[in-house]
Amino acid sequence: MNRSLLIYAALLLGSLGWAYQTWTHEDELALAEKVVLLPGSPDELVSVAYRSPELELTLEFREDEAGRYAWGRAEPKGAALEPPEPPPVEEGMEPLPPPPVPEPEEFKVGKTGDPVIEALAPFVAKRRIEGIADEDLGELGLAEPESSLEITRKGKEPKVFELGSNVFGGAGVYLRDPADGAIYLVEARLIRPLQGGARTLPDRDLTGIDERKVERVTLRVGDRQATFEQHNPDDAEAKYWSVAGEDDKSPEITAWVGKALRLRSTRYVQEGESLVDLANAFDFVVQGDDGEAVTVEVLRNFDDEGQEQFFARSPYTRGMVKLPRAAVAEASADLESALQAGGA
């Protein structure tokens, strides 16, 4: 065989091998270009704490029969506890009561927290900053840092990092390891959701199942029950709902299921918060195309002013959540028509 042909063949095989290595080790190559501050994986995380003059946020990692999840607690501090400015009052109107002072809030962390959690184990920096004299630390917000990030992993001592100011443009945050004084630049998108606390991290979903993956929904009201089936879930224009096992589209079922699957919580009910005279409004069971099923209980009672209010709980939420009155009222208005369409 021609010698040059053999050489070209060897080069081709080598380039294919290099391409395969690159493709199969993209994560390792990406990490190699950065600085690993803390090795590990998300499954090794025990807790994460962000502390600043205005907020102390802790994420505690728990596990139950439904899987692993993060439970958050956001506690306002300092200036965040100052009473908010009362709303303006027009002439001749009664003054409105002042807004409530922020209180500690607990919640299950939603999907918005997933990128942050995944980025903290391993925890990597964009680069190390060299040659910073002590007198220049103030320019980085690290002379007397007011914020910190504490990461605790299984079987390890907690690791604390000091947080400085954002770089120009806000894409990065300066960080210092107090153990050795090393200074790094980390991506601001990893820190910003923690700074948002209870505004950005709570899970508002009731089932955790993507609507496109929902196969069936069963509605239960008292001793009446009807099961519905989704068709063409990946086509927004062609998808519809029918009685389970049938192909005929039902506008009544489609309308009710759409409202039920769009229900989102407004907040988590806090420990010690009294909920009296709760009554079942309706239940619905959401089944995914993988066979997973989540039951959502929708409950109601009346507040001190006699206004109806709604709550929900499910294995996914891990706790009681409050629902928006208007959204539940709309879904409730369609219950009878959906049940009748389903033959119940």
PDB file of C-alpha atoms in Angstrom, residues 240-243 246-252:
ATOM      1  CA  TYR A 240     -56.872  18.502  22.802  1.00  0.00           C
ATOM      2  CA  TRP A 241     -58.472  16.461  25.579  1.00  0.00           C
ATOM      3  CA  SER A 242     -61.112  13.746  25.502  1.00  0.00           C
ATOM      4  CA  VAL A 243     -62.712  11.189  27.775  1.00  0.00           C
ATOM      5  CA  GLU A 246     -61.972   7.948  23.338  1.00  0.00           C
ATOM      6  CA  ASP A 247     -60.801  10.130  20.457  1.00  0.00           C
ATOM      7  CA  ASP A 248     -63.565  12.740  20.273  1.00  0.00           C
ATOM      8  CA  LYS A 249     -62.458  16.186  21.395  1.00  0.00           C
ATOM      9  CA  SER A 250     -64.342  17.639  24.347  1.00  0.00           C
ATOM     10  CA  PRO A 251     -64.255  21.452  24.610  1.00  0.00           C
ATOM     11  CA  GLU A 252     -65.518  21.248  28.208  1.00  0.00           C
TER      12      GLU A 252
END
